[in-house]
Amino acid sequence: KQWYQRRVRAKASDFVSYTRAALDKLKLSTSLSDEEISSYLRRFEGTEQRKLVVFYQLRTLLTRVIEHVILIDRVLYLADNNVTARAIRVFDPVISPRCYAIVASK
């Protein structure tokens, strides 16, 4: 048994089918027609779409860095308070980037 579900975009041939598949995957029902869904795409094409692409690229690039900074900050906080602490990897980061645990002892 696979631990993950296949990506929605692999099943979709266009934006409408992608939206329907995503809503099904999230178990959300909607009364939107195909035309209403298409109108959202038309409305946000161009400048808004570029902004969204840039946002997601930045988010993807910075996610691991930010999570590691938070992890290091927590370990250093514990060290500053005379607690022996270290971050250890508990499982494969391919499964989840949040694969570290903080182990501490006083």
PDB file of N, CA and C in Angstrom:
ATOM      1  N   LYS A   1       0.854  -1.190   0.000  1.00  0.00           N
ATOM      2  CA  LYS A   1       0.000   0.000   0.000  1.00  0.00           C
ATOM      3  C   LYS A   1       0.890   1.240   0.000  1.00  0.00           C
ATOM      4  N   GLN A   2       0.558   2.189  -0.844  1.00  0.00           N
ATOM      5  CA  GLN A   2       1.322   3.424  -0.899  1.00  0.00           C
ATOM      6  C   GLN A   2       0.890   4.352   0.226  1.00  0.00           C
ATOM      7  N   TRP A   3       1.841   5.087   0.784  1.00  0.00           N
ATOM      8  CA  TRP A   3       1.540   6.002   1.882  1.00  0.00           C
ATOM      9  C   TRP A   3       1.058   7.346   1.392  1.00  0.00           C
ATOM     10  N   TYR A   4       1.124   7.568   0.099  1.00  0.00           N
ATOM     11  CA  TYR A   4       0.725   8.869  -0.442  1.00  0.00           C
ATOM     12  C   TYR A   4      -0.340   8.666  -1.513  1.00  0.00           C
ATOM     13  N   GLN A   5      -1.036   9.735  -1.791  1.00  0.00           N
ATOM     14  CA  GLN A   5      -2.010   9.720  -2.882  1.00  0.00           C
ATOM     15  C   GLN A   5      -1.359  10.339  -4.104  1.00  0.00           C
ATOM     16  N   ARG A   6      -1.789   9.897  -5.249  1.00  0.00           N
ATOM     17  CA  ARG A   6      -1.232  10.481  -6.467  1.00  0.00           C
ATOM     18  C   ARG A   6      -1.603  11.942  -6.570  1.00  0.00           C
ATOM     19  N   ARG A   7      -0.773  12.662  -7.255  1.00  0.00           N
ATOM     20  CA  ARG A   7      -1.030  14.088  -7.424  1.00  0.00           C
ATOM     21  C   ARG A   7      -2.242  14.317  -8.302  1.00  0.00           C
ATOM     22  N   VAL A   8      -2.970  15.337  -7.945  1.00  0.00           N
ATOM     23  CA  VAL A   8      -4.192  15.675  -8.682  1.00  0.00           C
ATOM     24  C   VAL A   8      -3.857  16.125 -10.094  1.00  0.00           C
ATOM     25  N   ARG A   9      -2.801  16.917 -10.251  1.00  0.00           N
ATOM     26  CA  ARG A   9      -2.506  17.486 -11.567  1.00  0.00           C
ATOM     27  C   ARG A   9      -2.167  16.430 -12.600  1.00  0.00           C
ATOM     28  N   ALA A  10      -1.687  15.259 -12.165  1.00  0.00           N
ATOM     29  CA  ALA A  10      -1.369  14.197 -13.115  1.00  0.00           C
ATOM     30  C   ALA A  10      -2.635  13.641 -13.769  1.00  0.00           C
ATOM     31  N   LYS A  11      -3.767  13.780 -13.089  1.00  0.00           N
ATOM     32  CA  LYS A  11      -5.035  13.252 -13.593  1.00  0.00           C
ATOM     33  C   LYS A  11      -5.811  14.272 -14.414  1.00  0.00           C
ATOM     34  N   ALA A  12      -5.407  15.535 -14.356  1.00  0.00           N
ATOM     35  CA  ALA A  12      -6.200  16.604 -14.958  1.00  0.00           C
ATOM     36  C   ALA A  12      -5.652  17.013 -16.313  1.00  0.00           C
ATOM     37  N   SER A  13      -6.556  17.204 -17.251  1.00  0.00           N
ATOM     38  CA  SER A  13      -6.155  17.644 -18.587  1.00  0.00           C
ATOM     39  C   SER A  13      -6.326  19.150 -18.769  1.00  0.00           C
ATOM     40  N   ASP A  14      -7.139  19.770 -17.904  1.00  0.00           N
ATOM     41  CA  ASP A  14      -7.334  21.220 -17.967  1.00  0.00           C
ATOM     42  C   ASP A  14      -7.684  21.730 -16.570  1.00  0.00           C
ATOM     43  N   PHE A  15      -7.858  23.039 -16.457  1.00  0.00           N
ATOM     44  CA  PHE A  15      -8.093  23.655 -15.151  1.00  0.00           C
ATOM     45  C   PHE A  15      -9.400  23.186 -14.515  1.00  0.00           C
ATOM     46  N   VAL A  16     -10.427  23.023 -15.308  1.00  0.00           N
ATOM     47  CA  VAL A  16     -11.726  22.601 -14.775  1.00  0.00           C
ATOM     48  C   VAL A  16     -11.623  21.193 -14.188  1.00  0.00           C
ATOM     49  N   SER A  17     -11.010  20.275 -14.925  1.00  0.00           N
ATOM     50  CA  SER A  17     -10.891  18.907 -14.407  1.00  0.00           C
ATOM     51  C   SER A  17      -9.951  18.864 -13.201  1.00  0.00           C
ATOM     52  N   TYR A  18      -8.913  19.713 -13.209  1.00  0.00           N
ATOM     53  CA  TYR A  18      -8.021  19.812 -12.049  1.00  0.00           C
ATOM     54  C   TYR A  18      -8.802  20.274 -10.818  1.00  0.00           C
ATOM     55  N   THR A  19      -9.612  21.315 -10.983  1.00  0.00           N
ATOM     56  CA  THR A  19     -10.392  21.847  -9.872  1.00  0.00           C
ATOM     57  C   THR A  19     -11.361  20.806  -9.340  1.00  0.00           C
ATOM     58  N   ARG A  20     -12.040  20.117 -10.237  1.00  0.00           N
ATOM     59  CA  ARG A  20     -12.989  19.071  -9.812  1.00  0.00           C
ATOM     60  C   ARG A  20     -12.254  17.950  -9.061  1.00  0.00           C
ATOM     61  N   ALA A  21     -11.111  17.518  -9.584  1.00  0.00           N
ATOM     62  CA  ALA A  21     -10.346  16.450  -8.938  1.00  0.00           C
ATOM     63  C   ALA A  21      -9.834  16.896  -7.567  1.00  0.00           C
ATOM     64  N   ALA A  22      -9.371  18.147  -7.470  1.00  0.00           N
ATOM     65  CA  ALA A  22      -8.882  18.669  -6.188  1.00  0.00           C
ATOM     66  C   ALA A  22     -10.015  18.742  -5.167  1.00  0.00           C
ATOM     67  N   LEU A  23     -11.175  19.191  -5.586  1.00  0.00           N
ATOM     68  CA  LEU A  23     -12.321  19.262  -4.678  1.00  0.00           C
ATOM     69  C   LEU A  23     -12.747  17.872  -4.228  1.00  0.00           C
ATOM     70  N   ASP A  24     -12.726  16.912  -5.147  1.00  0.00           N
ATOM     71  CA  ASP A  24     -13.058  15.533  -4.785  1.00  0.00           C
ATOM     72  C   ASP A  24     -12.055  14.978  -3.782  1.00  0.00           C
ATOM     73  N   LYS A  25     -10.771  15.231  -4.029  1.00  0.00           N
ATOM     74  CA  LYS A  25      -9.731  14.740  -3.133  1.00  0.00           C
ATOM     75  C   LYS A  25      -9.896  15.318  -1.735  1.00  0.00           C
ATOM     76  N   LEU A  26     -10.298  16.578  -1.669  1.00  0.00           N
ATOM     77  CA  LEU A  26     -10.512  17.237  -0.381  1.00  0.00           C
ATOM     78  C   LEU A  26     -11.889  16.957   0.203  1.00  0.00           C
ATOM     79  N   LYS A  27     -12.682  16.182  -0.520  1.00  0.00           N
ATOM     80  CA  LYS A  27     -14.045  15.823  -0.113  1.00  0.00           C
ATOM     81  C   LYS A  27     -14.910  17.066   0.126  1.00  0.00           C
ATOM     82  N   LEU A  28     -14.778  18.023  -0.810  1.00  0.00           N
ATOM     83  CA  LEU A  28     -15.565  19.245  -0.762  1.00  0.00           C
ATOM     84  C   LEU A  28     -16.564  19.229  -1.903  1.00  0.00           C
ATOM     85  N   SER A  29     -17.776  19.604  -1.611  1.00  0.00           N
ATOM     86  CA  SER A  29     -18.778  19.677  -2.672  1.00  0.00           C
ATOM     87  C   SER A  29     -18.999  21.147  -3.024  1.00  0.00           C
ATOM     88  N   THR A  30     -19.301  21.382  -4.273  1.00  0.00           N
ATOM     89  CA  THR A  30     -19.526  22.753  -4.724  1.00  0.00           C
ATOM     90  C   THR A  30     -20.577  22.745  -5.817  1.00  0.00           C
ATOM     91  N   SER A  31     -21.231  23.858  -5.948  1.00  0.00           N
ATOM     92  CA  SER A  31     -22.239  23.980  -7.000  1.00  0.00           C
ATOM     93  C   SER A  31     -21.713  24.830  -8.157  1.00  0.00           C
ATOM     94  N   LEU A  32     -20.395  25.023  -8.232  1.00  0.00           N
ATOM     95  CA  LEU A  32     -19.811  25.818  -9.309  1.00  0.00           C
ATOM     96  C   LEU A  32     -19.957  25.093 -10.642  1.00  0.00           C
ATOM     97  N   SER A  33     -20.349  25.839 -11.650  1.00  0.00           N
ATOM     98  CA  SER A  33     -20.419  25.268 -12.994  1.00  0.00           C
ATOM     99  C   SER A  33     -19.032  25.310 -13.625  1.00  0.00           C
ATOM    100  N   ASP A  34     -18.860  24.587 -14.718  1.00  0.00           N
ATOM    101  CA  ASP A  34     -17.586  24.609 -15.439  1.00  0.00           C
ATOM    102  C   ASP A  34     -17.246  26.020 -15.901  1.00  0.00           C
ATOM    103  N   GLU A  35     -18.247  26.775 -16.319  1.00  0.00           N
ATOM    104  CA  GLU A  35     -18.017  28.151 -16.771  1.00  0.00           C
ATOM    105  C   GLU A  35     -17.545  29.044 -15.625  1.00  0.00           C
ATOM    106  N   GLU A  36     -18.120  28.869 -14.437  1.00  0.00           N
ATOM    107  CA  GLU A  36     -17.688  29.666 -13.287  1.00  0.00           C
ATOM    108  C   GLU A  36     -16.233  29.345 -12.917  1.00  0.00           C
ATOM    109  N   ILE A  37     -15.873  28.078 -12.972  1.00  0.00           N
ATOM    110  CA  ILE A  37     -14.496  27.680 -12.678  1.00  0.00           C
ATOM    111  C   ILE A  37     -13.555  28.284 -13.712  1.00  0.00           C
ATOM    112  N   SER A  38     -13.920  28.217 -14.966  1.00  0.00           N
ATOM    113  CA  SER A  38     -13.097  28.799 -16.036  1.00  0.00           C
ATOM    114  C   SER A  38     -12.970  30.313 -15.886  1.00  0.00           C
ATOM    115  N   SER A  39     -14.026  30.956 -15.405  1.00  0.00           N
ATOM    116  CA  SER A  39     -13.970  32.410 -15.240  1.00  0.00           C
ATOM    117  C   SER A  39     -12.949  32.804 -14.174  1.00  0.00           C
ATOM    118  N   TYR A  40     -12.765  31.977 -13.143  1.00  0.00           N
ATOM    119  CA  TYR A  40     -11.729  32.248 -12.141  1.00  0.00           C
ATOM    120  C   TYR A  40     -10.349  32.232 -12.780  1.00  0.00           C
ATOM    121  N   LEU A  41     -10.122  31.251 -13.631  1.00  0.00           N
ATOM    122  CA  LEU A  41      -8.827  31.168 -14.311  1.00  0.00           C
ATOM    123  C   LEU A  41      -8.609  32.390 -15.189  1.00  0.00           C
ATOM    124  N   ARG A  42      -9.608  32.777 -15.965  1.00  0.00           N
ATOM    125  CA  ARG A  42      -9.474  33.954 -16.833  1.00  0.00           C
ATOM    126  C   ARG A  42      -9.229  35.223 -16.024  1.00  0.00           C
ATOM    127  N   ARG A  43      -9.905  35.325 -14.878  1.00  0.00           N
ATOM    128  CA  ARG A  43      -9.786  36.514 -14.049  1.00  0.00           C
ATOM    129  C   ARG A  43      -8.384  36.680 -13.459  1.00  0.00           C
ATOM    130  N   PHE A  44      -7.721  35.579 -13.154  1.00  0.00           N
ATOM    131  CA  PHE A  44      -6.418  35.652 -12.501  1.00  0.00           C
ATOM    132  C   PHE A  44      -5.245  35.365 -13.425  1.00  0.00           C
ATOM    133  N   GLU A  45      -5.494  35.199 -14.703  1.00  0.00           N
ATOM    134  CA  GLU A  45      -4.390  35.024 -15.643  1.00  0.00           C
ATOM    135  C   GLU A  45      -3.639  36.339 -15.769  1.00  0.00           C
ATOM    136  N   GLY A  46      -2.414  36.265 -16.192  1.00  0.00           N
ATOM    137  CA  GLY A  46      -1.627  37.480 -16.386  1.00  0.00           C
ATOM    138  C   GLY A  46      -0.866  37.851 -15.138  1.00  0.00           C
ATOM    139  N   THR A  47      -1.010  39.086 -14.706  1.00  0.00           N
ATOM    140  CA  THR A  47      -0.244  39.615 -13.588  1.00  0.00           C
ATOM    141  C   THR A  47      -0.467  38.824 -12.306  1.00  0.00           C
ATOM    142  N   GLU A  48      -1.707  38.540 -11.982  1.00  0.00           N
ATOM    143  CA  GLU A  48      -2.003  37.818 -10.747  1.00  0.00           C
ATOM    144  C   GLU A  48      -1.419  36.410 -10.797  1.00  0.00           C
ATOM    145  N   GLN A  49      -1.459  35.784 -11.944  1.00  0.00           N
ATOM    146  CA  GLN A  49      -0.908  34.439 -12.081  1.00  0.00           C
ATOM    147  C   GLN A  49       0.606  34.457 -11.880  1.00  0.00           C
ATOM    148  N   ARG A  50       1.275  35.458 -12.429  1.00  0.00           N
ATOM    149  CA  ARG A  50       2.720  35.571 -12.246  1.00  0.00           C
ATOM    150  C   ARG A  50       3.075  35.780 -10.778  1.00  0.00           C
ATOM    151  N   LYS A  51       2.301  36.596 -10.087  1.00  0.00           N
ATOM    152  CA  LYS A  51       2.534  36.822  -8.666  1.00  0.00           C
ATOM    153  C   LYS A  51       2.394  35.516  -7.885  1.00  0.00           C
ATOM    154  N   LEU A  52       1.390  34.743  -8.232  1.00  0.00           N
ATOM    155  CA  LEU A  52       1.153  33.476  -7.568  1.00  0.00           C
ATOM    156  C   LEU A  52       2.295  32.494  -7.829  1.00  0.00           C
ATOM    157  N   VAL A  53       2.772  32.445  -9.053  1.00  0.00           N
ATOM    158  CA  VAL A  53       3.889  31.564  -9.401  1.00  0.00           C
ATOM    159  C   VAL A  53       5.134  31.959  -8.613  1.00  0.00           C
ATOM    160  N   VAL A  54       5.422  33.240  -8.546  1.00  0.00           N
ATOM    161  CA  VAL A  54       6.585  33.725  -7.793  1.00  0.00           C
ATOM    162  C   VAL A  54       6.437  33.378  -6.318  1.00  0.00           C
ATOM    163  N   PHE A  55       5.246  33.575  -5.771  1.00  0.00           N
ATOM    164  CA  PHE A  55       5.005  33.255  -4.367  1.00  0.00           C
ATOM    165  C   PHE A  55       5.270  31.784  -4.088  1.00  0.00           C
ATOM    166  N   TYR A  56       4.726  30.892  -4.918  1.00  0.00           N
ATOM    167  CA  TYR A  56       4.916  29.460  -4.689  1.00  0.00           C
ATOM    168  C   TYR A  56       6.368  29.042  -4.875  1.00  0.00           C
ATOM    169  N   GLN A  57       7.073  29.641  -5.815  1.00  0.00           N
ATOM    170  CA  GLN A  57       8.490  29.326  -5.991  1.00  0.00           C
ATOM    171  C   GLN A  57       9.290  29.746  -4.770  1.00  0.00           C
ATOM    172  N   LEU A  58       9.038  30.949  -4.273  1.00  0.00           N
ATOM    173  CA  LEU A  58       9.729  31.403  -3.068  1.00  0.00           C
ATOM    174  C   LEU A  58       9.399  30.527  -1.870  1.00  0.00           C
ATOM    175  N   ARG A  59       8.143  30.182  -1.744  1.00  0.00           N
ATOM    176  CA  ARG A  59       7.723  29.321  -0.635  1.00  0.00           C
ATOM    177  C   ARG A  59       8.430  27.975  -0.701  1.00  0.00           C
ATOM    178  N   THR A  60       8.495  27.404  -1.886  1.00  0.00           N
ATOM    179  CA  THR A  60       9.151  26.115  -2.061  1.00  0.00           C
ATOM    180  C   THR A  60      10.643  26.212  -1.752  1.00  0.00           C
ATOM    181  N   LEU A  61      11.283  27.277  -2.212  1.00  0.00           N
ATOM    182  CA  LEU A  61      12.718  27.442  -1.986  1.00  0.00           C
ATOM    183  C   LEU A  61      13.058  27.695  -0.521  1.00  0.00           C
ATOM    184  N   LEU A  62      12.205  28.420   0.185  1.00  0.00           N
ATOM    185  CA  LEU A  62      12.533  28.848   1.536  1.00  0.00           C
ATOM    186  C   LEU A  62      11.975  27.969   2.653  1.00  0.00           C
ATOM    187  N   THR A  63      11.090  27.049   2.341  1.00  0.00           N
ATOM    188  CA  THR A  63      10.442  26.247   3.372  1.00  0.00           C
ATOM    189  C   THR A  63      11.447  25.507   4.246  1.00  0.00           C
ATOM    190  N   ARG A  64      12.342  24.770   3.629  1.00  0.00           N
ATOM    191  CA  ARG A  64      13.317  23.994   4.412  1.00  0.00           C
ATOM    192  C   ARG A  64      14.224  24.892   5.231  1.00  0.00           C
ATOM    193  N   VAL A  65      14.659  25.984   4.634  1.00  0.00           N
ATOM    194  CA  VAL A  65      15.546  26.905   5.351  1.00  0.00           C
ATOM    195  C   VAL A  65      14.848  27.441   6.593  1.00  0.00           C
ATOM    196  N   ILE A  66      13.624  27.891   6.436  1.00  0.00           N
ATOM    197  CA  ILE A  66      12.875  28.459   7.559  1.00  0.00           C
ATOM    198  C   ILE A  66      12.633  27.405   8.636  1.00  0.00           C
ATOM    199  N   GLU A  67      12.270  26.196   8.242  1.00  0.00           N
ATOM    200  CA  GLU A  67      12.031  25.138   9.226  1.00  0.00           C
ATOM    201  C   GLU A  67      13.304  24.802   9.986  1.00  0.00           C
ATOM    202  N   HIS A  68      14.440  24.788   9.294  1.00  0.00           N
ATOM    203  CA  HIS A  68      15.704  24.512   9.981  1.00  0.00           C
ATOM    204  C   HIS A  68      16.096  25.652  10.921  1.00  0.00           C
ATOM    205  N   VAL A  69      15.844  26.882  10.526  1.00  0.00           N
ATOM    206  CA  VAL A  69      16.131  28.020  11.407  1.00  0.00           C
ATOM    207  C   VAL A  69      15.290  27.919  12.675  1.00  0.00           C
ATOM    208  N   ILE A  70      14.031  27.567  12.547  1.00  0.00           N
ATOM    209  CA  ILE A  70      13.157  27.411  13.717  1.00  0.00           C
ATOM    210  C   ILE A  70      13.661  26.275  14.600  1.00  0.00           C
ATOM    211  N   LEU A  71      14.051  25.170  13.999  1.00  0.00           N
ATOM    212  CA  LEU A  71      14.569  24.026  14.751  1.00  0.00           C
ATOM    213  C   LEU A  71      15.840  24.410  15.518  1.00  0.00           C
ATOM    214  N   ILE A  72      16.772  25.073  14.844  1.00  0.00           N
ATOM    215  CA  ILE A  72      18.014  25.505  15.495  1.00  0.00           C
ATOM    216  C   ILE A  72      17.714  26.502  16.605  1.00  0.00           C
ATOM    217  N   ASP A  73      16.781  27.407  16.375  1.00  0.00           N
ATOM    218  CA  ASP A  73      16.405  28.382  17.396  1.00  0.00           C
ATOM    219  C   ASP A  73      15.891  27.687  18.652  1.00  0.00           C
ATOM    220  N   ARG A  74      15.093  26.664  18.492  1.00  0.00           N
ATOM    221  CA  ARG A  74      14.554  25.942  19.653  1.00  0.00           C
ATOM    222  C   ARG A  74      15.653  25.198  20.408  1.00  0.00           C
ATOM    223  N   VAL A  75      16.583  24.590  19.669  1.00  0.00           N
ATOM    224  CA  VAL A  75      17.696  23.894  20.318  1.00  0.00           C
ATOM    225  C   VAL A  75      18.579  24.896  21.066  1.00  0.00           C
ATOM    226  N   LEU A  76      18.862  26.028  20.446  1.00  0.00           N
ATOM    227  CA  LEU A  76      19.681  27.050  21.103  1.00  0.00           C
ATOM    228  C   LEU A  76      18.980  27.636  22.329  1.00  0.00           C
ATOM    229  N   TYR A  77      17.673  27.797  22.256  1.00  0.00           N
ATOM    230  CA  TYR A  77      16.918  28.285  23.414  1.00  0.00           C
ATOM    231  C   TYR A  77      17.084  27.332  24.592  1.00  0.00           C
ATOM    232  N   LEU A  78      16.952  26.040  24.313  1.00  0.00           N
ATOM    233  CA  LEU A  78      17.122  25.056  25.376  1.00  0.00           C
ATOM    234  C   LEU A  78      18.545  25.082  25.922  1.00  0.00           C
ATOM    235  N   ALA A  79      19.535  25.196  25.028  1.00  0.00           N
ATOM    236  CA  ALA A  79      20.934  25.253  25.460  1.00  0.00           C
ATOM    237  C   ALA A  79      21.186  26.485  26.331  1.00  0.00           C
ATOM    238  N   ASP A  80      20.593  27.604  25.981  1.00  0.00           N
ATOM    239  CA  ASP A  80      20.741  28.827  26.773  1.00  0.00           C
ATOM    240  C   ASP A  80      20.140  28.692  28.170  1.00  0.00           C
ATOM    241  N   ASN A  81      19.211  27.763  28.311  1.00  0.00           N
ATOM    242  CA  ASN A  81      18.563  27.536  29.603  1.00  0.00           C
ATOM    243  C   ASN A  81      19.102  26.286  30.294  1.00  0.00           C
ATOM    244  N   ASN A  82      20.357  25.973  30.009  1.00  0.00           N
ATOM    245  CA  ASN A  82      21.065  24.855  30.646  1.00  0.00           C
ATOM    246  C   ASN A  82      20.394  23.501  30.446  1.00  0.00           C
ATOM    247  N   VAL A  83      19.842  23.295  29.291  1.00  0.00           N
ATOM    248  CA  VAL A  83      19.254  22.012  28.931  1.00  0.00           C
ATOM    249  C   VAL A  83      20.062  21.450  27.770  1.00  0.00           C
ATOM    250  N   THR A  84      20.500  20.212  27.917  1.00  0.00           N
ATOM    251  CA  THR A  84      21.233  19.566  26.828  1.00  0.00           C
ATOM    252  C   THR A  84      20.206  19.150  25.780  1.00  0.00           C
ATOM    253  N   ALA A  85      20.372  19.653  24.580  1.00  0.00           N
ATOM    254  CA  ALA A  85      19.395  19.373  23.522  1.00  0.00           C
ATOM    255  C   ALA A  85      20.098  19.198  22.195  1.00  0.00           C
ATOM    256  N   ARG A  86      19.506  18.368  21.366  1.00  0.00           N
ATOM    257  CA  ARG A  86      19.994  18.224  19.994  1.00  0.00           C
ATOM    258  C   ARG A  86      18.839  17.792  19.105  1.00  0.00           C
ATOM    259  N   ALA A  87      18.975  18.093  17.846  1.00  0.00           N
ATOM    260  CA  ALA A  87      17.963  17.711  16.854  1.00  0.00           C
ATOM    261  C   ALA A  87      18.442  16.437  16.187  1.00  0.00           C
ATOM    262  N   ILE A  88      17.570  15.446  16.141  1.00  0.00           N
ATOM    263  CA  ILE A  88      17.916  14.197  15.459  1.00  0.00           C
ATOM    264  C   ILE A  88      16.872  13.905  14.397  1.00  0.00           C
ATOM    265  N   ARG A  89      17.331  13.309  13.305  1.00  0.00           N
ATOM    266  CA  ARG A  89      16.397  12.928  12.240  1.00  0.00           C
ATOM    267  C   ARG A  89      15.759  11.609  12.619  1.00  0.00           C
ATOM    268  N   VAL A  90      14.422  11.560  12.598  1.00  0.00           N
ATOM    269  CA  VAL A  90      13.717  10.356  13.025  1.00  0.00           C
ATOM    270  C   VAL A  90      13.186   9.523  11.859  1.00  0.00           C
ATOM    271  N   PHE A  91      13.093  10.123  10.668  1.00  0.00           N
ATOM    272  CA  PHE A  91      12.721   9.363   9.482  1.00  0.00           C
ATOM    273  C   PHE A  91      13.171  10.095   8.240  1.00  0.00           C
ATOM    274  N   ASP A  92      12.928   9.488   7.107  1.00  0.00           N
ATOM    275  CA  ASP A  92      13.403   9.987   5.825  1.00  0.00           C
ATOM    276  C   ASP A  92      12.762  11.331   5.476  1.00  0.00           C
ATOM    277  N   PRO A  93      13.574  12.340   5.119  1.00  0.00           N
ATOM    278  CA  PRO A  93      13.010  13.652   4.772  1.00  0.00           C
ATOM    279  C   PRO A  93      12.182  13.645   3.491  1.00  0.00           C
ATOM    280  N   VAL A  94      12.274  12.599   2.702  1.00  0.00           N
ATOM    281  CA  VAL A  94      11.431  12.498   1.502  1.00  0.00           C
ATOM    282  C   VAL A  94       9.974  12.341   1.913  1.00  0.00           C
ATOM    283  N   ILE A  95       9.741  11.660   3.014  1.00  0.00           N
ATOM    284  CA  ILE A  95       8.378  11.464   3.518  1.00  0.00           C
ATOM    285  C   ILE A  95       7.804  12.781   4.005  1.00  0.00           C
ATOM    286  N   SER A  96       8.611  13.521   4.789  1.00  0.00           N
ATOM    287  CA  SER A  96       8.179  14.823   5.289  1.00  0.00           C
ATOM    288  C   SER A  96       9.407  15.646   5.645  1.00  0.00           C
ATOM    289  N   PRO A  97       9.405  16.931   5.304  1.00  0.00           N
ATOM    290  CA  PRO A  97      10.545  17.764   5.698  1.00  0.00           C
ATOM    291  C   PRO A  97      10.592  17.982   7.213  1.00  0.00           C
ATOM    292  N   ARG A  98       9.523  17.696   7.885  1.00  0.00           N
ATOM    293  CA  ARG A  98       9.485  17.820   9.346  1.00  0.00           C
ATOM    294  C   ARG A  98       9.851  16.480   9.976  1.00  0.00           C
ATOM    295  N   CYS A  99      11.031  16.020   9.641  1.00  0.00           N
ATOM    296  CA  CYS A  99      11.468  14.683  10.067  1.00  0.00           C
ATOM    297  C   CYS A  99      12.417  14.727  11.246  1.00  0.00           C
ATOM    298  N   TYR A 100      12.528  15.856  11.907  1.00  0.00           N
ATOM    299  CA  TYR A 100      13.453  16.005  13.021  1.00  0.00           C
ATOM    300  C   TYR A 100      12.694  16.083  14.337  1.00  0.00           C
ATOM    301  N   ALA A 101      13.343  15.551  15.370  1.00  0.00           N
ATOM    302  CA  ALA A 101      12.806  15.655  16.724  1.00  0.00           C
ATOM    303  C   ALA A 101      13.881  16.293  17.595  1.00  0.00           C
ATOM    304  N   ILE A 102      13.456  17.054  18.560  1.00  0.00           N
ATOM    305  CA  ILE A 102      14.389  17.634  19.518  1.00  0.00           C
ATOM    306  C   ILE A 102      14.408  16.735  20.734  1.00  0.00           C
ATOM    307  N   VAL A 103      15.595  16.230  21.054  1.00  0.00           N
ATOM    308  CA  VAL A 103      15.776  15.388  22.226  1.00  0.00           C
ATOM    309  C   VAL A 103      16.521  16.221  23.258  1.00  0.00           C
ATOM    310  N   ALA A 104      15.950  16.323  24.443  1.00  0.00           N
ATOM    311  CA  ALA A 104      16.534  17.178  25.468  1.00  0.00           C
ATOM    312  C   ALA A 104      16.568  16.454  26.811  1.00  0.00           C
ATOM    313  N   SER A 105      17.585  16.789  27.582  1.00  0.00           N
ATOM    314  CA  SER A 105      17.672  16.268  28.956  1.00  0.00           C
ATOM    315  C   SER A 105      18.277  17.357  29.827  1.00  0.00           C
ATOM    316  N   LYS A 106      17.850  17.381  31.064  1.00  0.00           N
ATOM    317  CA  LYS A 106      18.326  18.417  31.973  1.00  0.00           C
ATOM    318  C   LYS A 106      19.309  17.846  32.948  1.00  0.00           C
TER     319      LYS A 106
END
